[in-house]
């Protein structure tokens, strides 16, 4: 199921065309629901938690002279593990609660770079493509710029656009976030890379949902 409707997609495509009419740069937009399932990362964290809890229970039982048969103790650990795996597998979003934010951002950044390469944003003639990327599950946004742009525009100048994307994503107003980000990115690109007489459109003007 799409996050945005057809009208919102059409407005974003029109905004990209309008922004690119003033610059030789290229703008590509990607919206991902999630950059990873995080099943194995969360599974590892939960397994470690179960094992640590089992050790604590065993020590407490020994300390208070409480007898637990080894087969029963083993079955209890196995049951806890299987229950955790099933919950992680069948409850959407639960895995995210067991994944450190650093890993969430790393996976989202990796996805942004992969989309930048997969969508051929790096293959424009003058290396002036940028990717506006949002990954909803991680609450992460990034602007990935090609070499031609990085030579003139430092990453710090994209921070305002990242803030726009993340703030609107937090409010579930994704279309407005992309529309404002595209407009601001267009202005920034126009300053450093104004449109020439042969302003060729090298990338598709639309937003991709993953």
XYZ file of N, CA, C and O in Angstrom:
840
model
N 0.838 -1.193 0.000
C 0.000 0.000 0.000
C 0.875 1.246 0.000
O 1.824 1.363 0.765
N 0.545 2.189 -0.859
C 1.353 3.389 -1.009
C 1.145 4.338 0.168
O 0.035 4.472 0.704
N 2.216 5.005 0.586
C 2.122 5.992 1.654
C 1.424 7.255 1.155
O 0.640 7.880 1.867
N 1.707 7.627 -0.084
C 1.116 8.824 -0.681
C 0.154 8.449 -1.796
O 0.319 7.420 -2.454
N -0.837 9.309 -2.017
C -1.798 9.051 -3.083
C -1.295 9.600 -4.418
O -0.233 10.238 -4.494
N -2.056 9.358 -5.468
C -1.640 9.756 -6.813
C -1.493 11.264 -6.949
O -0.581 11.752 -7.626
N -2.380 12.010 -6.309
C -2.302 13.468 -6.384
C -1.013 13.982 -5.754
O -0.353 14.887 -6.296
N -0.638 13.421 -4.618
C 0.602 13.839 -3.959
C 1.815 13.483 -4.804
O 2.763 14.277 -4.913
N 1.794 12.309 -5.422
C 2.885 11.937 -6.320
C 2.979 12.913 -7.494
O 4.081 13.308 -7.897
N 1.841 13.298 -8.045
C 1.834 14.223 -9.177
C 2.373 15.592 -8.774
O 3.132 16.222 -9.524
N 2.005 16.062 -7.584
C 2.491 17.360 -7.105
C 3.993 17.331 -6.883
O 4.699 18.306 -7.188
N 4.508 16.233 -6.359
C 5.945 16.120 -6.135
C 6.694 16.081 -7.466
O 7.734 16.725 -7.626
N 6.174 15.340 -8.429
C 6.802 15.281 -9.750
C 6.831 16.663 -10.386
O 7.851 17.071 -10.982
N 5.731 17.410 -10.264
C 5.674 18.763 -10.823
C 6.674 19.683 -10.124
O 7.314 20.531 -10.762
N 6.811 19.518 -8.793
C 7.758 20.342 -8.037
C 9.193 20.061 -8.469
O 10.013 20.988 -8.570
N 9.505 18.803 -8.742
C 10.855 18.452 -9.208
C 11.119 19.086 -10.568
O 12.186 19.657 -10.817
N 10.143 18.983 -11.483
C 10.315 19.586 -12.809
C 10.499 21.096 -12.707
O 11.349 21.677 -13.405
N 9.722 21.734 -11.843
C 9.831 23.176 -11.670
C 11.199 23.561 -11.114
O 11.833 24.513 -11.583
N 11.665 22.827 -10.104
C 12.966 23.131 -9.505
C 14.096 22.916 -10.502
O 15.030 23.717 -10.585
N 14.006 21.845 -11.278
C 15.078 21.525 -12.224
C 15.087 22.458 -13.430
O 16.095 22.518 -14.152
N 14.000 23.167 -13.654
C 13.971 24.107 -14.783
C 14.905 25.287 -14.551
O 15.269 25.985 -15.505
N 15.311 25.516 -13.317
C 16.163 26.648 -12.971
C 17.614 26.255 -12.705
O 18.426 27.089 -12.323
N 17.927 24.962 -12.846
C 19.273 24.496 -12.503
C 19.705 23.351 -13.418
O 18.861 22.661 -13.996
N 21.001 23.186 -13.536
C 21.534 22.036 -14.281
C 21.641 20.807 -13.388
O 22.024 19.732 -13.849
N 21.305 20.966 -12.126
C 21.307 19.842 -11.197
C 20.086 18.965 -11.391
O 19.103 19.353 -12.034
N 20.161 17.763 -10.829
C 19.057 16.798 -10.919
C 18.625 16.398 -9.519
O 19.462 16.163 -8.639
N 17.315 16.309 -9.297
C 16.761 15.969 -7.995
C 15.993 14.659 -8.104
O 15.135 14.506 -8.982
N 16.301 13.736 -7.199
C 15.595 12.453 -7.156
C 15.109 12.241 -5.728
O 15.819 12.558 -4.771
N 13.899 11.716 -5.585
C 13.308 11.560 -4.253
C 12.919 10.106 -3.999
O 12.335 9.457 -4.862
N 13.244 9.627 -2.803
C 12.911 8.248 -2.408
C 12.327 8.262 -1.001
O 12.884 8.883 -0.092
N 11.207 7.558 -0.836
C 10.580 7.383 0.472
C 10.518 5.894 0.784
O 9.880 5.126 0.066
N 11.203 5.484 1.841
C 11.218 4.077 2.253
C 10.431 3.912 3.545
O 10.551 4.729 4.457
N 9.622 2.861 3.613
C 8.927 2.577 4.869
C 9.935 2.147 5.939
O 9.816 2.509 7.100
N 10.889 1.337 5.546
C 11.929 0.867 6.455
C 13.157 0.502 5.635
O 13.037 0.117 4.471
N 14.320 0.616 6.246
C 15.564 0.281 5.545
C 16.073 -1.111 5.877
O 17.099 -1.539 5.356
N 15.356 -1.833 6.742
C 15.747 -3.189 7.114
C 14.615 -3.782 7.948
O 13.841 -3.046 8.558
N 14.542 -5.108 7.984
C 13.555 -5.738 8.866
C 14.040 -5.760 10.311
O 13.243 -5.806 11.249
N 15.356 -5.738 10.512
C 16.005 -5.747 11.819
C 15.680 -6.999 12.633
O 15.893 -7.015 13.850
N 15.188 -8.026 11.959
C 14.793 -9.246 12.677
C 15.990 -9.889 13.377
O 15.915 -10.253 14.547
N 17.106 -10.022 12.655
C 18.262 -10.710 13.229
C 18.961 -9.853 14.286
O 19.444 -10.381 15.299
N 19.001 -8.539 14.067
C 19.608 -7.655 15.076
C 18.802 -7.705 16.364
O 19.344 -7.853 17.464
N 17.474 -7.581 16.231
C 16.611 -7.632 17.408
C 16.646 -9.017 18.045
O 16.634 -9.145 19.277
N 16.688 -10.072 17.206
C 16.751 -11.429 17.722
C 17.993 -11.664 18.557
O 17.945 -12.316 19.609
N 19.116 -11.122 18.100
C 20.365 -11.250 18.859
C 20.250 -10.531 20.205
O 20.654 -11.071 21.256
N 19.688 -9.322 20.189
C 19.549 -8.552 21.431
C 18.626 -9.267 22.413
O 18.922 -9.352 23.621
N 17.516 -9.793 21.902
C 16.560 -10.489 22.769
C 17.173 -11.777 23.318
O 16.991 -12.114 24.499
N 17.909 -12.510 22.485
C 18.554 -13.744 22.935
C 19.554 -13.461 24.057
O 19.608 -14.194 25.063
N 20.332 -12.407 23.885
C 21.273 -12.027 24.946
C 20.525 -11.692 26.234
O 20.949 -12.074 27.332
N 19.398 -11.001 26.105
C 18.608 -10.660 27.276
C 18.062 -11.888 27.982
O 18.060 -11.961 29.220
N 17.616 -12.872 27.187
C 17.085 -14.113 27.766
C 18.188 -14.871 28.505
O 17.980 -15.379 29.612
N 19.361 -14.961 27.897
C 20.462 -15.687 28.523
C 20.926 -15.007 29.810
O 21.205 -15.671 30.815
N 20.996 -13.677 29.778
C 21.394 -12.951 30.989
C 20.353 -13.151 32.087
O 20.691 -13.380 33.263
N 19.079 -13.095 31.697
C 18.007 -13.314 32.676
C 18.068 -14.722 33.253
O 17.846 -14.931 34.461
N 18.391 -15.708 32.399
C 18.486 -17.094 32.865
C 19.605 -17.247 33.891
O 19.444 -17.948 34.910
N 20.736 -16.594 33.647
C 21.848 -16.656 34.600
C 21.445 -16.023 35.929
O 21.738 -16.561 37.009
N 20.761 -14.875 35.864
C 20.320 -14.196 37.095
C 19.354 -15.079 37.889
O 19.452 -15.209 39.114
N 18.414 -15.720 37.171
C 17.447 -16.607 37.831
C 18.157 -17.793 38.471
O 17.847 -18.191 39.606
N 19.133 -18.363 37.750
C 19.869 -19.509 38.283
C 20.644 -19.126 39.543
O 20.655 -19.876 40.534
N 21.280 -17.951 39.513
C 22.028 -17.496 40.687
C 21.095 -17.218 41.868
O 21.415 -17.541 43.020
N 19.938 -16.603 41.559
C 18.975 -16.315 42.630
C 18.437 -17.605 43.239
O 18.269 -17.710 44.460
N 18.146 -18.582 42.374
C 17.642 -19.866 42.876
C 18.675 -20.542 43.769
O 18.347 -21.122 44.818
N 19.928 -20.479 43.355
C 21.001 -21.073 44.161
C 21.149 -20.331 45.491
O 21.330 -20.956 46.546
N 21.052 -19.001 45.434
C 21.242 -18.202 46.642
C 20.140 -18.475 47.676
O 20.396 -18.548 48.879
N 18.903 -18.626 47.191
C 17.777 -18.831 48.106
C 17.428 -20.311 48.283
O 16.358 -20.643 48.782
N 18.320 -21.176 47.889
C 18.147 -22.618 48.061
C 16.853 -23.119 47.415
O 16.158 -23.986 47.949
N 16.574 -22.562 46.237
C 15.370 -22.979 45.523
C 15.779 -23.942 44.415
O 16.622 -23.619 43.583
N 15.201 -25.093 44.387
C 15.613 -26.136 43.443
C 14.813 -26.046 42.137
O 13.570 -26.003 42.153
N 15.551 -26.018 41.020
C 14.941 -26.044 39.687
C 15.587 -27.180 38.915
O 16.815 -27.233 38.773
N 14.777 -28.082 38.406
C 15.354 -29.194 37.641
C 15.934 -28.667 36.337
O 15.392 -27.744 35.716
N 17.050 -29.253 35.925
C 17.733 -28.802 34.719
C 16.865 -28.912 33.462
O 16.817 -27.970 32.659
N 16.135 -30.030 33.249
C 15.262 -30.105 32.057
C 14.196 -29.013 32.040
O 13.929 -28.408 31.003
N 13.586 -28.753 33.197
C 12.556 -27.717 33.266
C 13.146 -26.339 32.996
O 12.543 -25.514 32.296
N 14.340 -26.103 33.555
C 15.005 -24.815 33.343
C 15.334 -24.616 31.864
O 15.127 -23.541 31.302
N 15.833 -25.680 31.228
C 16.154 -25.602 29.802
C 14.926 -25.368 28.946
O 14.960 -24.585 27.992
N 13.827 -26.046 29.271
C 12.579 -25.864 28.526
C 12.042 -24.439 28.688
O 11.482 -23.867 27.745
N 12.203 -23.881 29.883
C 11.750 -22.511 30.119
C 12.525 -21.517 29.242
O 11.951 -20.589 28.667
N 13.834 -21.731 29.135
C 14.658 -20.864 28.291
C 14.257 -21.016 26.825
O 14.123 -20.030 26.086
N 14.058 -22.263 26.394
C 13.650 -22.516 25.008
C 12.297 -21.883 24.702
O 12.104 -21.285 23.641
N 11.353 -22.005 25.639
C 10.030 -21.416 25.446
C 10.109 -19.896 25.344
O 9.432 -19.276 24.508
N 10.956 -19.301 26.168
C 11.127 -17.844 26.128
C 11.721 -17.414 24.787
O 11.290 -16.418 24.192
N 12.692 -18.194 24.319
C 13.334 -17.874 23.044
C 12.339 -17.983 21.885
O 12.246 -17.086 21.039
N 11.588 -19.086 21.835
C 10.628 -19.279 20.753
C 9.523 -18.229 20.779
O 9.096 -17.736 19.731
N 9.072 -17.875 21.971
C 8.050 -16.835 22.098
C 8.565 -15.503 21.573
O 7.864 -14.783 20.835
N 9.801 -15.170 21.928
C 10.393 -13.915 21.474
C 10.530 -13.885 19.959
O 10.225 -12.877 19.312
N 10.984 -14.991 19.381
C 11.153 -15.063 17.926
C 9.815 -14.882 17.216
O 9.708 -14.152 16.218
N 8.778 -15.549 17.719
C 7.452 -15.436 17.100
C 6.906 -14.016 17.214
O 6.304 -13.495 16.258
N 7.111 -13.383 18.347
C 6.644 -12.010 18.517
C 7.362 -11.065 17.562
O 6.740 -10.194 16.936
N 8.681 -11.233 17.442
C 9.450 -10.387 16.529
C 9.052 -10.615 15.076
O 9.052 -9.695 14.260
N 8.704 -11.863 14.786
C 8.363 -12.205 13.403
C 7.000 -11.688 12.987
O 6.815 -11.242 11.853
N 6.038 -11.708 13.900
C 4.659 -11.443 13.495
C 4.075 -10.119 13.990
O 2.955 -9.780 13.631
N 4.823 -9.372 14.796
C 4.347 -8.056 15.235
C 5.194 -6.978 14.556
O 6.354 -6.779 14.904
N 4.627 -6.299 13.567
C 5.385 -5.273 12.825
C 5.868 -4.166 13.763
O 5.148 -3.687 14.620
N 7.097 -3.766 13.572
C 7.651 -2.658 14.341
C 8.239 -3.029 15.681
O 8.955 -2.218 16.287
N 7.963 -4.247 16.162
C 8.484 -4.628 17.475
C 10.008 -4.719 17.465
O 10.662 -4.354 18.453
N 10.565 -5.198 16.366
C 12.030 -5.350 16.285
C 12.744 -4.028 16.509
O 13.842 -3.990 17.090
N 12.144 -2.936 16.046
C 12.791 -1.631 16.161
C 13.065 -1.244 17.610
O 14.015 -0.511 17.891
N 12.247 -1.742 18.528
C 12.400 -1.383 19.935
C 13.657 -1.997 20.564
O 14.079 -1.580 21.634
N 14.239 -2.970 19.899
C 15.416 -3.655 20.451
C 16.698 -3.309 19.687
O 17.738 -3.914 19.941
N 16.603 -2.353 18.768
C 17.763 -2.003 17.949
C 18.279 -0.624 18.365
O 17.511 0.341 18.403
N 19.564 -0.494 18.682
C 20.129 0.811 19.042
C 19.956 1.816 17.907
O 20.004 1.458 16.725
N 19.751 3.064 18.272
C 19.538 4.110 17.262
C 20.714 4.212 16.302
O 20.539 4.490 15.115
N 21.915 3.987 16.804
C 23.099 4.065 15.944
C 22.991 3.067 14.789
O 23.310 3.392 13.645
N 22.520 1.861 15.073
C 22.376 0.854 14.021
C 21.241 1.224 13.076
O 21.344 1.047 11.857
N 20.151 1.766 13.624
C 19.047 2.205 12.766
C 19.533 3.235 11.746
O 19.217 3.146 10.558
N 20.298 4.196 12.219
C 20.777 5.251 11.328
C 21.807 4.715 10.335
O 21.855 5.155 9.177
N 22.626 3.773 10.780
C 23.601 3.179 9.867
C 22.920 2.453 8.718
O 23.314 2.590 7.551
N 21.877 1.665 9.041
C 21.157 0.925 8.005
C 20.418 1.881 7.066
O 20.370 1.659 5.845
N 19.823 2.923 7.629
C 19.110 3.889 6.806
C 20.080 4.634 5.886
O 19.782 4.854 4.703
N 21.251 5.001 6.416
C 22.259 5.673 5.582
C 22.726 4.754 4.459
O 22.875 5.193 3.305
N 22.953 3.484 4.785
C 23.375 2.524 3.764
C 22.312 2.403 2.678
O 22.631 2.348 1.483
N 21.050 2.383 3.074
C 19.968 2.312 2.096
C 19.952 3.552 1.211
O 19.722 3.469 0.001
N 20.193 4.727 1.808
C 20.235 5.965 1.031
C 21.323 5.912 -0.032
O 21.103 6.273 -1.196
N 22.492 5.451 0.355
C 23.600 5.345 -0.596
C 23.284 4.322 -1.685
O 23.559 4.539 -2.873
N 22.684 3.199 -1.299
C 22.302 2.181 -2.280
C 21.290 2.726 -3.277
O 21.386 2.465 -4.480
N 20.317 3.491 -2.791
C 19.327 4.086 -3.695
C 19.968 5.112 -4.613
O 19.625 5.213 -5.793
N 20.921 5.865 -4.089
C 21.655 6.853 -4.889
C 22.344 6.180 -6.075
O 22.321 6.685 -7.204
N 22.928 5.011 -5.824
C 23.634 4.287 -6.881
C 22.660 3.516 -7.780
O 22.795 3.508 -9.005
N 21.672 2.862 -7.170
C 20.722 2.053 -7.931
C 19.904 2.901 -8.901
O 19.618 2.471 -10.025
N 19.539 4.110 -8.475
C 18.712 4.993 -9.312
C 19.547 5.809 -10.285
O 19.037 6.687 -10.966
N 20.868 5.541 -10.338
C 21.787 6.197 -11.280
C 21.884 7.708 -11.076
O 22.152 8.456 -12.027
N 21.683 8.152 -9.847
C 21.823 9.573 -9.563
C 23.277 10.006 -9.722
O 23.567 11.183 -9.962
N 24.190 9.052 -9.629
C 25.621 9.353 -9.743
C 26.108 9.372 -11.192
O 27.298 9.588 -11.447
N 25.220 9.167 -12.149
C 25.638 9.060 -13.542
C 25.241 10.258 -14.397
O 25.256 10.182 -15.627
N 24.876 11.368 -13.774
C 24.579 12.559 -14.566
C 25.880 13.090 -15.181
O 26.969 12.877 -14.654
N 25.744 13.788 -16.293
C 26.927 14.186 -17.072
C 27.914 15.017 -16.264
O 29.131 14.812 -16.331
N 27.394 15.978 -15.479
C 28.269 16.864 -14.724
C 28.327 16.499 -13.242
O 28.808 17.278 -12.426
N 27.839 15.301 -12.908
C 27.840 14.808 -11.521
C 27.141 15.803 -10.596
O 27.657 16.157 -9.533
N 25.953 16.219 -11.013
C 25.213 17.224 -10.241
C 23.846 16.688 -9.796
O 22.854 17.414 -9.771
N 23.778 15.415 -9.453
C 22.535 14.844 -8.960
C 22.496 14.806 -7.446
O 23.528 14.640 -6.788
N 21.301 14.960 -6.875
C 21.120 14.803 -5.435
C 19.940 13.872 -5.186
O 19.001 13.804 -5.983
N 20.006 13.165 -4.080
C 18.929 12.281 -3.658
C 18.342 12.796 -2.349
O 19.061 12.985 -1.376
N 17.032 13.024 -2.350
C 16.310 13.331 -1.118
C 15.732 12.022 -0.605
O 14.891 11.409 -1.268
N 16.176 11.597 0.555
C 15.832 10.262 1.058
C 15.214 10.345 2.444
O 15.723 11.047 3.330
N 14.107 9.611 2.625
C 13.466 9.502 3.934
C 13.161 8.036 4.199
O 12.622 7.345 3.327
N 13.522 7.553 5.396
C 13.167 6.200 5.828
C 12.311 6.336 7.083
O 12.783 6.798 8.124
N 11.046 5.970 6.971
C 10.069 6.283 8.008
C 10.310 5.522 9.313
O 10.218 6.105 10.393
N 10.567 4.232 9.235
C 10.698 3.434 10.452
C 11.816 3.955 11.350
O 11.691 3.965 12.581
N 12.892 4.399 10.726
C 14.049 4.886 11.491
C 13.951 6.383 11.810
O 14.817 6.928 12.488
N 12.930 7.053 11.259
C 12.790 8.502 11.398
C 14.068 9.197 10.941
O 14.641 10.051 11.644
N 14.475 8.812 9.755
C 15.778 9.242 9.232
C 15.590 9.918 7.880
O 14.800 9.456 7.044
N 16.318 10.988 7.670
C 16.327 11.665 6.377
C 17.762 12.047 6.023
O 18.594 12.281 6.914
N 18.029 12.107 4.739
C 19.381 12.435 4.291
C 19.321 13.021 2.882
O 18.441 12.669 2.088
N 20.262 13.909 2.612
C 20.475 14.394 1.250
C 21.826 13.864 0.794
O 22.853 14.172 1.396
N 21.806 13.037 -0.235
C 23.045 12.476 -0.784
C 23.354 13.232 -2.069
O 22.549 13.223 -3.007
N 24.496 13.895 -2.102
C 24.871 14.720 -3.252
C 26.054 14.107 -3.985
O 26.947 13.513 -3.370
N 26.070 14.263 -5.297
C 27.144 13.707 -6.119
C 28.405 14.556 -6.009
O 28.406 15.656 -5.444
N 29.483 14.042 -6.620
C 30.803 14.665 -6.480
C 30.831 16.102 -6.991
O 31.459 16.973 -6.388
N 30.154 16.359 -8.113
C 30.159 17.709 -8.666
C 29.549 18.726 -7.730
O 29.989 19.881 -7.674
N 28.541 18.319 -6.989
C 27.895 19.215 -6.032
C 28.712 19.324 -4.751
O 28.878 20.415 -4.194
N 29.237 18.200 -4.272
C 30.041 18.221 -3.045
C 31.263 19.118 -3.174
O 31.784 19.622 -2.174
N 31.750 19.303 -4.412
C 32.910 20.163 -4.629
C 32.583 21.627 -4.336
O 33.483 22.417 -4.029
N 31.306 22.005 -4.395
C 30.918 23.401 -4.185
C 29.987 23.597 -2.990
O 29.964 24.674 -2.402
N 29.228 22.574 -2.667
C 28.222 22.712 -1.601
C 28.545 21.744 -0.463
O 28.432 20.535 -0.632
N 28.948 22.244 0.701
C 29.237 21.348 1.834
C 27.957 20.724 2.371
O 26.858 21.270 2.224
N 28.093 19.590 3.010
C 26.932 18.878 3.550
C 26.145 19.728 4.545
O 24.926 19.579 4.674
N 26.832 20.629 5.232
C 26.150 21.470 6.211
C 25.010 22.272 5.591
O 24.019 22.577 6.260
N 25.148 22.616 4.321
C 24.114 23.419 3.667
C 22.849 22.616 3.394
O 21.805 23.186 3.088
N 22.948 21.287 3.489
C 21.772 20.458 3.276
C 21.026 20.177 4.578
O 19.936 19.606 4.561
N 21.600 20.587 5.703
C 20.990 20.249 6.995
C 19.591 20.821 7.161
O 18.725 20.199 7.786
N 19.370 22.008 6.623
C 18.045 22.604 6.710
C 17.001 21.778 5.978
O 15.850 21.648 6.431
N 17.401 21.201 4.848
C 16.488 20.359 4.074
C 16.208 19.063 4.832
O 15.077 18.576 4.851
N 17.238 18.501 5.443
C 17.051 17.288 6.249
C 16.070 17.558 7.392
O 15.191 16.731 7.689
N 16.181 18.717 8.019
C 15.272 19.086 9.103
C 13.834 19.177 8.609
O 12.899 18.727 9.288
N 13.651 19.753 7.445
C 12.305 19.841 6.852
C 11.715 18.454 6.658
O 10.562 18.179 7.026
N 12.498 17.561 6.095
C 12.015 16.209 5.823
C 11.676 15.455 7.109
O 10.631 14.795 7.197
N 12.545 15.528 8.102
C 12.305 14.786 9.346
C 11.125 15.365 10.129
O 10.322 14.616 10.686
N 11.008 16.693 10.166
C 9.906 17.310 10.906
C 8.551 16.950 10.301
O 7.599 16.628 11.016
N 8.451 16.984 9.000
C 7.180 16.653 8.349
C 6.892 15.151 8.421
O 5.729 14.754 8.535
N 7.949 14.340 8.368
C 7.744 12.894 8.498
C 7.202 12.558 9.886
O 6.348 11.680 10.036
N 7.686 13.265 10.907
C 7.213 13.033 12.272
C 5.734 13.380 12.416
O 5.041 12.839 13.280
N 5.238 14.280 11.549
C 3.835 14.678 11.581
C 2.995 13.915 10.558
O 1.821 14.247 10.357
N 3.592 12.922 9.919
C 2.919 12.145 8.871
C 2.450 13.025 7.711
O 1.460 12.708 7.044
N 3.154 14.104 7.492
C 2.851 15.006 6.375
C 3.982 14.899 5.355
O 4.714 15.859 5.108
N 4.114 13.722 4.781
C 5.272 13.425 3.946
C 5.299 14.247 2.653
O 6.359 14.691 2.222
N 4.145 14.436 2.051
C 4.097 15.174 0.788
C 4.580 16.608 0.970
O 5.409 17.100 0.190
N 4.086 17.288 1.997
C 4.506 18.670 2.243
C 6.001 18.753 2.531
O 6.678 19.692 2.099
N 6.509 17.750 3.248
C 7.938 17.728 3.533
C 8.766 17.647 2.265
O 9.735 18.397 2.084
N 8.385 16.751 1.367
C 9.131 16.632 0.111
C 8.959 17.873 -0.761
O 9.919 18.326 -1.404
N 7.760 18.435 -0.793
C 7.532 19.626 -1.621
C 8.399 20.790 -1.153
O 9.032 21.479 -1.970
N 8.461 21.015 0.156
C 9.290 22.100 0.681
C 10.774 21.801 0.496
O 11.562 22.701 0.178
N 11.154 20.539 0.701
C 12.566 20.164 0.537
C 12.998 20.321 -0.921
O 14.117 20.795 -1.193
N 12.150 19.942 -1.844
C 12.472 20.075 -3.272
C 12.623 21.544 -3.652
O 13.553 21.924 -4.374
N 11.710 22.371 -3.148
C 11.793 23.809 -3.443
C 13.093 24.406 -2.920
O 13.781 25.152 -3.618
N 13.455 24.068 -1.681
C 14.681 24.610 -1.094
C 15.916 24.043 -1.785
O 16.897 24.772 -2.011
N 15.887 22.753 -2.121
C 17.020 22.162 -2.832
C 17.189 22.810 -4.199
O 18.316 23.047 -4.657
N 16.059 23.110 -4.862
C 16.125 23.775 -6.158
C 16.792 25.136 -6.072
O 17.605 25.497 -6.937
N 16.451 25.902 -5.019
C 17.074 27.213 -4.846
C 18.574 27.082 -4.622
O 19.373 27.861 -5.166
N 18.958 26.122 -3.796
C 20.377 25.935 -3.501
C 21.140 25.500 -4.744
O 22.243 25.990 -5.022
N 20.557 24.591 -5.509
C 21.213 24.154 -6.745
C 21.275 25.283 -7.768
O 22.269 25.416 -8.501
N 20.237 26.102 -7.832
C 20.223 27.216 -8.784
C 21.342 28.199 -8.489
O 21.949 28.762 -9.403
N 21.647 28.388 -7.212
C 22.719 29.318 -6.830
C 24.070 28.845 -7.337
O 24.877 29.633 -7.860
N 24.328 27.556 -7.211
C 25.644 27.022 -7.579
C 25.677 26.435 -8.993
O 26.732 26.399 -9.627
N 24.517 25.978 -9.475
C 24.470 25.335 -10.795
C 23.253 25.836 -11.574
O 22.277 25.112 -11.758
N 23.302 27.090 -12.035
C 22.156 27.622 -12.787
C 21.956 26.870 -14.096
O 22.890 26.268 -14.635
N 20.736 26.908 -14.587
C 20.421 26.204 -15.833
C 21.152 26.832 -17.016
O 21.274 28.052 -17.106
N 21.652 25.990 -17.931
C 22.315 26.452 -19.130
C 21.372 26.416 -20.325
O 20.199 26.059 -20.204
N 21.861 26.753 -21.490
C 21.007 26.760 -22.684
C 20.521 25.374 -23.090
O 19.468 25.231 -23.701
N 21.292 24.359 -22.789
C 20.910 22.983 -23.128
C 20.674 22.185 -21.846
O 21.388 21.232 -21.541
N 19.662 22.582 -21.095
C 19.371 21.982 -19.791
C 18.611 20.670 -20.002
O 17.382 20.644 -20.088
N 19.363 19.569 -20.080
C 18.786 18.261 -20.355
C 18.307 17.613 -19.066
O 19.013 17.633 -18.051
N 17.117 17.022 -19.088
C 16.591 16.293 -17.938
C 17.127 14.858 -17.987
O 16.729 14.076 -18.843
N 18.012 14.505 -17.052
C 18.698 13.223 -17.113
C 18.083 12.144 -16.228
O 18.406 10.962 -16.384
N 17.222 12.531 -15.293
C 16.617 11.551 -14.388
C 15.101 11.717 -14.387
O 14.584 12.805 -14.625
N 14.407 10.632 -14.078
C 12.948 10.697 -13.996
C 12.516 11.642 -12.872
O 13.116 11.661 -11.797
N 11.466 12.390 -13.163
C 10.969 13.373 -12.188
C 9.795 12.784 -11.408
O 8.623 13.060 -11.676
N 10.096 11.968 -10.438
C 9.039 11.424 -9.593
C 9.633 10.921 -8.283
O 10.847 10.813 -8.146
N 8.740 10.637 -7.345
C 9.155 10.085 -6.064
C 8.954 8.564 -6.092
O 7.914 8.077 -6.526
N 9.956 7.843 -5.617
C 9.893 6.387 -5.546
C 9.573 5.971 -4.119
O 10.200 6.444 -3.176
N 8.589 5.095 -3.965
C 8.263 4.535 -2.662
C 8.764 3.108 -2.580
O 8.586 2.323 -3.512
N 9.402 2.781 -1.455
C 9.934 1.434 -1.247
C 9.146 0.731 -0.146
O 8.757 1.352 0.826
